[in-house]
């Protein structure tokens, strides 16, 4: 049975448009299927909540592919660079390793292990003296983020690769409960739904951006010290963004008050990290009917279950970058043309929230779902390759909507929605905004 259908239920949607991301892997097929999963799950919500019959759904494969890149197109200003100066691929003594140094503490951890300055040439020289696996372990052990390049065979033989391959695409858990009647209309099925967003970078923010597109009230919470200027304009569309430091008693109390009023919690903390700040028992006591959807990098079982990671690192670990290298005839790691693991996991997380809403509306209890980038990678690697059609290289003016979005940084245009749900247009009620730009409160 199709893995997506097994996780979320029957999939039924039409595919329009043409084009394919050039890749060793079926990236455009993955993008199309994950958007379709969102549409099918939203249709189930509409039907289960009595808002109307199940609608017709269609996905534009070109636009779906482009949404896996950048959805925002600044007008008269530029997005900040997404990568730190020393982040990237380096040749080690016996192979390749990727250093992920966008966060200051990850950068500091890598440099402390290497014992060198923050110049790329200096880092490259230091890396050449290490075995890739040894350096990976040392940087991760120091609190950093890195991944040695492995082949698909090596990953599947690795204890973590074997553990991930044995996991379901979505870990579901269900308990008794009844969801609050949040409202919603045929045109805006998620209007009134309160989504508390504790996610960063791409996968989780993509999920909550998608829910906002159908009317959900999304409140994103970040610590005051957190910054990700290279992605925030793309992913805060339709959201309210506030600062809270959950390690401070007053802010944690405010968070708990917000949680008590939420219908959905979406978070991307490493396994156990949120529990240390607000235990599962405490969350259940505060919000007994809360739908909870979470993600991690390397899966929920196995020796690396608690390891910090990102899309680009998982691609190195699980064999995608190595397979791409051979496909492209390249002499260095060749990743996917877009961060498809992040985006696909994000849309699957949105589909999980919607599936949980439909189940609750049918009286099937309150659900929680867990997904991971590494398990989504297995989904991608299992798809047949050989996609046809013109190569997609980027967006054109014809791909953009007419909305003049007045963001916190200046005017912008957005891609047209890739997903069409009959009678429920995907649109956003507010422009992208800075992190911490609003009070930590529900509307």
C-alpha positions as MATLAB code, in Angstrom:
seq = 'XXXXXXXXXXXXXXXXXXXXXXXXXXXXXXXXXXXXXXXXXXXXXXXXXXXXXXXXXXXXXXXXXXXXXXXXXXXXXXXXXXXXXXXXXXXXXXXXXXXXXXXXXXXXXXXXXXXXXXXXXXXXXXXXXXXXXXXXXXXXXXXXXXXXXXXXXXXXXXXXXXXXXXXXXXXXXXXXXXXXXXXXXXXXXXXXXXXXXXXXXXXXXXXXXXXXXXXXXXXXXXXXXXXXXXXXXXXXXXXXXXXXXXXXXXXXXXXXXXXXXXXXXXXXXXXXXXXXXXXXXXXXXXXXXXXXXXXXXXXXXXXXXXXXXXXXXXXXXXXXXXXXXXXXXXXXXXXXXXXXXXXXXXXXXXXXXXXXXXXXXXXXXXXXXXXXXXXXXXXXXXXXXXXXXXXXXXXXXXXXXXXXXXXXXXXXXXXXXXXXXXXXXXXXXXXXXXXXXXXXXXX';
ca = [
       0.000    0.000    0.000;
       1.164    3.542   -0.712;
       2.987    4.881    2.371;
       1.177    8.227    2.320;
      -2.234    6.577    1.976;
      -1.316    4.190    4.787;
      -0.478    7.134    7.052;
      -3.312    9.506    6.171;
      -6.055    7.621    4.373;
      -7.266    7.523    0.762;
      -5.530    9.907   -1.622;
      -7.516   11.308   -4.505;
      -6.405   14.348   -6.502;
      -5.783   15.469  -10.050;
      -2.361   16.568  -11.241;
      -1.908   19.547  -13.531;
       1.066   21.422  -14.925;
       4.375   20.036  -16.080;
       8.039   20.114  -15.254;
      10.554   18.234  -13.117;
      13.389   19.187  -10.805;
      16.516   17.602  -12.356;
      17.664   15.064   -9.767;
      18.714   11.480   -9.179;
      15.558   11.267   -7.045;
      11.864   11.885   -7.792;
      11.711   15.270   -6.061;
       8.823   16.643   -8.095;
       6.793   13.470   -7.559;
       7.426   13.770   -3.807;
       6.357   17.425   -3.834;
       3.175   16.631   -5.758;
       2.229   13.729   -3.499;
       2.781   15.692   -0.290;
       0.661   18.611   -1.480;
      -1.945   16.061   -2.496;
      -1.866   14.592    1.009;
      -2.653   18.037    2.431;
      -5.544   18.474    0.026;
      -6.999   15.033    0.691;
      -6.758   15.553    4.460;
      -8.378   18.995    4.229;
     -11.173   17.465    2.188;
     -11.686   14.929    4.960;
     -11.932   17.784    7.497;
     -14.538   19.583    5.399;
     -16.616   16.423    5.124;
     -16.200   15.246    8.731;
     -17.059   18.638   10.229;
     -20.197   18.983    8.126;
     -18.944   21.957    6.111;
     -19.865   20.346    2.823;
     -19.216   17.287    0.651;
     -15.641   16.187    0.062;
     -14.223   18.648   -2.498;
     -12.338   18.093   -5.717;
      -8.573   18.483   -5.263;
      -5.821   19.248   -7.753;
      -2.075   19.874   -7.533;
       0.022   21.799  -10.044;
       3.290   19.853  -10.217;
       5.329   22.828  -11.433;
       4.105   25.079   -8.626;
       4.468   22.258   -6.105;
       8.099   21.933   -7.152;
       8.693   25.677   -6.862;
       7.158   25.866   -3.365;
       9.970   23.484   -2.349;
      12.357   26.337   -3.091;
      11.501   29.961   -2.213;
       7.877   31.081   -2.206;
       8.701   34.751   -1.593;
      10.047   37.105   -4.254;
      11.184   40.416   -2.756;
      10.437   43.570   -4.697;
      13.233   46.121   -4.273;
      15.068   44.336   -1.433;
      17.027   41.132   -0.969;
      16.757   38.135    1.330;
      19.767   37.680    3.615;
      22.030   34.763    2.823;
      20.817   31.484    4.282;
      24.227   29.978    5.042;
      27.084   30.794    7.389;
      30.433   31.464    5.698;
      32.049   28.213    6.885;
      29.031   25.935    6.493;
      29.287   23.342    3.750;
      31.093   20.276    2.460;
      34.716   19.501    3.264;
      37.075   16.734    2.193;
      38.243   14.688    5.163;
      41.096   12.163    5.161;
      38.795    9.357    3.964;
      35.696   10.993    2.497;
      33.409   13.975    2.835;
      31.720   15.715    5.733;
      29.222   18.570    5.939;
      29.463   21.149    8.700;
      26.225   22.953    9.624;
      27.265   26.189   11.353;
      24.360   28.588   10.840;
      23.609   28.731   14.563;
      26.371   30.463   16.557;
      26.645   27.637   19.091;
      26.958   25.043   16.313;
      29.671   27.143   14.670;
      31.519   27.455   17.982;
      31.312   23.690   18.589;
      32.795   22.838   15.185;
      35.641   25.341   15.540;
      36.433   24.177   19.058;
      36.802   20.578   17.870;
      38.884   21.563   14.855;
      40.993   23.955   16.907;
      41.190   26.541   14.161;
      39.966   29.992   13.177;
      36.777   30.831   11.305;
      38.275   31.140    7.822;
      37.066   28.621    5.255;
      40.556   27.726    4.024;
      41.725   27.184    7.603;
      38.735   24.970    8.336;
      39.336   22.954    5.161;
      42.954   22.341    6.147;
      41.933   21.236    9.638;
      39.213   18.882    8.345;
      41.693   17.102    6.052;
      43.458   15.736    9.103;
      40.382   13.896   10.402;
      38.547   10.703    9.504;
      35.027   11.778    8.514;
      33.201    9.533   11.005;
      35.520   10.528   13.834;
      35.081   14.227   13.164;
      31.299   13.833   12.888;
      31.176   12.141   16.282;
      33.458   14.748   17.872;
      31.446   17.733   16.611;
      28.109   16.181   17.557;
      29.537   15.300   20.953;
      30.568   18.931   21.442;
      27.007   20.106   20.777;
      27.487   20.859   17.087;
      25.898   19.601   13.877;
      27.772   17.670   11.197;
      27.320   14.614    8.980;
      29.772   12.371    7.153;
      28.721   11.342    3.653;
      27.515    7.736    3.506;
      26.250    5.590    0.660;
      22.705    4.227    0.677;
      24.043    0.749    1.411;
      26.164    2.013    4.290;
      23.219    3.904    5.756;
      20.843    0.958    5.573;
      23.502   -1.190    7.257;
      24.057    1.423    9.979;
      22.067    0.864   13.209;
      20.318    4.219   12.781;
      19.517    3.629    9.119;
      18.065    0.232    9.938;
      15.998    1.697   12.774;
      14.575    4.465   10.581;
      13.741    2.060    7.755;
      11.678    0.012   10.219;
       9.669    3.025   11.429;
       6.292    4.029    9.966;
       6.138    7.234    7.949;
       4.022    8.685   10.779;
       3.958    7.456   14.375;
       0.316    7.819   15.481;
      -1.037    7.718   19.021;
      -4.679    8.277   19.970;
      -6.407    8.935   23.281;
      -9.968    9.675   24.305;
     -11.038   13.282   23.933;
     -13.215   15.768   22.094;
     -11.816   18.705   20.153;
     -13.125   22.211   20.828;
     -15.663   23.452   18.261;
     -13.384   26.108   16.797;
     -15.729   27.149   14.006;
     -14.548   27.171   10.431;
     -16.474   27.700    7.216;
     -16.603   26.029    3.833;
     -14.379   28.770    2.405;
     -12.024   28.943    5.431;
     -12.171   25.476    6.985;
      -9.556   26.201    9.672;
     -10.792   29.654   10.716;
     -10.783   29.792   14.524;
      -8.309   26.913   14.941;
      -5.505   27.898   17.327;
      -2.087   26.487   16.426;
       0.837   27.013   18.798;
       4.034   26.836   16.734;
       7.329   25.885   18.403;
       9.246   25.139   15.212;
      12.262   26.619   13.469;
      13.968   26.808   10.089;
      11.872   24.952    7.487;
       9.919   21.722    8.064;
       7.759   22.811   11.002;
       7.309   26.396    9.769;
       6.203   25.047    6.372;
       3.558   22.952    8.150;
       2.148   25.874   10.111;
       2.334   28.234    7.111;
       0.175   25.721    5.256;
      -2.407   25.629    8.047;
      -2.490   29.441    8.110;
      -3.291   29.348    4.399;
      -6.679   27.825    5.232;
      -7.514   30.213    8.057;
      -5.788   28.801   11.161;
      -4.537   31.274   13.771;
      -0.849   30.409   14.077;
       1.154   31.848   16.974;
       4.881   31.178   16.631;
       7.029   31.325   19.770;
      10.825   31.770   19.702;
      13.377   32.608   22.394;
      14.541   36.242   22.216;
      18.041   35.101   21.254;
      16.928   33.104   18.210;
      17.445   34.459   14.690;
      17.146   32.896   11.253;
      16.984   35.895    8.884;
      17.616   33.799    5.790;
      14.303   31.919    6.055;
      11.934   33.980    8.232;
      10.469   36.094    5.376;
       9.561   32.893    3.549;
       7.911   31.014    6.418;
       6.164   33.519    8.729;
       3.451   34.236    6.167;
       0.032   34.378    7.858;
       1.440   34.022   11.384;
       1.770   36.038   14.577;
       5.298   35.818   16.008;
       6.209   36.378   19.656;
       9.194   35.949   21.952;
       9.196   33.825   25.109;
      12.114   32.300   26.979;
      10.722   29.018   28.298;
      13.634   28.711   30.732;
      12.300   31.758   32.611;
       9.451   31.134   35.049;
       7.284   34.087   33.972;
       7.598   33.273   30.287;
       6.977   29.587   30.918;
       3.786   30.500   32.788;
       2.707   32.605   29.814;
       3.465   29.701   27.487;
       1.363   27.369   29.623;
      -1.549   29.807   29.449;
      -1.241   29.872   25.662;
      -1.029   26.088   25.544;
      -4.227   25.796   27.597;
      -6.032   27.801   24.906;
      -4.536   25.987   21.905;
      -6.137   23.328   19.745;
      -2.902   22.185   18.104;
       0.751   22.171   19.194;
       3.404   21.760   16.502;
       7.000   21.462   17.659;
      10.409   20.512   16.344;
      12.447   20.165   19.516;
      14.841   17.248   19.665;
      13.250   14.248   21.408;
      13.010   14.986   25.122;
      13.953   18.681   24.897;
      10.417   20.070   25.187;
       9.599   17.494   27.837;
      12.330   18.974   30.034;
      10.610   22.376   29.859;
       6.999   21.203   29.955;
       6.445   17.494   30.561;
       3.914   15.443   28.593;
       1.902   15.050   31.792;
       1.848   18.802   32.300;
       0.818   19.408   28.687;
      -1.985   16.870   29.040;
      -3.202   18.490   32.246;
      -3.204   21.963   30.666;
      -4.747   20.934   27.349;
      -6.335   17.466   27.566;
      -7.774   17.655   24.040;
      -4.670   19.042   22.334;
      -3.555   17.649   18.977;
       0.250   17.408   19.032;
       2.413   16.989   15.928;
       6.194   16.888   16.203;
       9.260   16.222   14.116;
      12.891   15.340   14.634;
      15.836   14.866   12.300;
      17.067   11.304   12.563;
      14.027    9.292   13.601;
      12.355    8.360   16.885;
      14.151    5.073   17.502;
      17.754    3.902   17.247;
      21.038    5.239   18.677;
      20.737    8.625   16.934;
      17.145    9.327   17.948;
      18.188   12.367   19.978;
      20.730   13.712   17.486;
      20.372   17.271   16.232;
      20.203   17.524   12.476;
      18.972   19.377    9.427;
      17.829   18.498    5.916;
      21.291   18.927    4.383;
      22.878   16.719    7.047;
      20.304   13.961    6.677;
      20.922   13.975    2.913;
      24.607   13.300    3.650;
      23.912   10.592    6.212;
      21.294    8.585    4.345;
      23.030    8.305    0.984;
      21.177   10.930   -1.033;
      24.210   13.204   -1.523;
      26.444   10.250   -2.449;
      23.925    8.857   -4.947;
      23.495   12.315   -6.434;
      27.255   12.620   -6.794;
      27.357    9.511   -8.957;
      24.294   10.550  -10.967;
      25.776   13.983  -11.706;
      29.291   12.691  -12.375;
      30.491   15.135   -9.714;
      33.653   15.020   -7.628;
      31.950   16.182   -4.427;
      28.610   15.586   -2.655;
      25.624   16.410   -4.863;
      22.490   17.143   -2.823;
      18.913   17.489   -3.972;
      18.145   20.655   -5.966;
      15.986   21.896   -3.071;
      15.653   21.031    0.621;
      12.997   18.497   -0.212;
      13.175   16.572    3.064;
      12.295   19.707    5.021;
       9.471   20.746    2.727;
       7.992   17.277    2.292;
       8.056   16.635    6.037;
       6.420   20.030    6.578;
       3.522   19.288    4.257;
       3.137   15.803    5.746;
       2.997   17.408    9.207;
       0.218   19.693    7.983;
      -1.574   16.630    6.608;
      -1.144   14.975   10.016;
      -2.812   17.911   11.786;
      -5.685   17.812    9.299;
      -6.051   14.042    9.581;
      -6.198   14.385   13.362;
      -8.882   17.071   13.028;
     -10.975   14.834   10.764;
     -10.606   11.883   13.130;
     -11.656   13.995   16.094;
     -14.675   15.300   14.175;
     -15.701   11.692   13.502;
     -15.506   10.913   17.229;
     -12.316    8.869   16.923;
     -10.461   10.580   19.772;
      -7.548   12.998   19.874;
      -4.415   12.090   17.949;
      -0.714   12.840   18.194;
       1.720   12.329   15.324;
       5.507   12.184   15.055;
       7.504   12.468   11.829;
      11.190   12.772   10.956;
      13.374   14.032    8.137;
      15.196   10.703    7.956;
      11.972    8.740    7.506;
      10.818   11.160    4.808;
      14.152   10.480    3.095;
      13.219    6.790    2.979;
       9.911    7.744    1.365;
      11.773    9.714   -1.319;
      14.326    6.980   -1.925;
      11.509    4.487   -2.450;
       9.827    6.482   -5.206;
      10.464    5.452   -8.792;
      12.710    7.788  -10.736;
      12.463    8.638  -14.420;
      10.211   11.682  -14.136;
       9.647   13.342  -17.494;
       8.911   16.856  -18.660;
      10.813   20.112  -19.043;
      13.463   20.781  -16.431;
      12.474   23.220  -13.696;
      15.237   25.714  -12.991;
      13.340   28.403  -11.086;
      10.229   30.556  -11.103;
       9.092   33.079  -13.698;
       6.766   36.103  -13.329;
       3.909   33.912  -14.572;
       4.315   31.699  -11.482;
       3.637   34.582   -9.083;
       0.321   35.721   -7.646;
      -0.967   39.288   -7.929;
      -0.957   39.864   -4.151;
       1.162   42.851   -3.127;
       2.431   41.469    0.173;
       3.688   44.200    2.503;
       6.161   42.288    4.660;
       8.230   43.599    7.571;
      11.139   43.996    5.122;
       9.319   45.532    2.170;
       6.924   44.577   -0.634;
       6.999   41.072   -2.061;
       5.199   38.712   -4.386;
       4.412   35.080   -3.644;
       4.137   32.016   -5.777;
       0.628   31.057   -6.766;
      -0.707   28.220   -4.567;
       0.171   24.765   -5.842;
      -2.856   23.181   -4.164;
      -6.447   23.771   -5.263;
      -9.277   22.619   -2.977;
     -12.714   23.240   -4.458;
     -14.471   26.032   -2.552;
     -11.518   26.705   -0.185;
      -8.875   28.982   -1.643;
      -5.416   28.840   -0.103;
      -4.631   32.419    0.941;
      -3.088   34.199    3.886;
      -4.634   36.865    6.084;
      -1.376   38.649    6.908;
       2.044   39.241    5.421;
       5.321   37.738    6.627;
       6.661   39.385    9.766;
       9.735   39.539   11.988;
      10.179   37.071   14.835;
       9.006   38.554   18.132;
       7.008   41.304   16.428;
       3.781   40.701   18.391;
       2.688   39.983   21.969;
       2.437   36.369   23.069;
      -1.348   36.225   23.011;
      -4.204   34.664   21.071;
      -6.300   37.027   19.015;
];
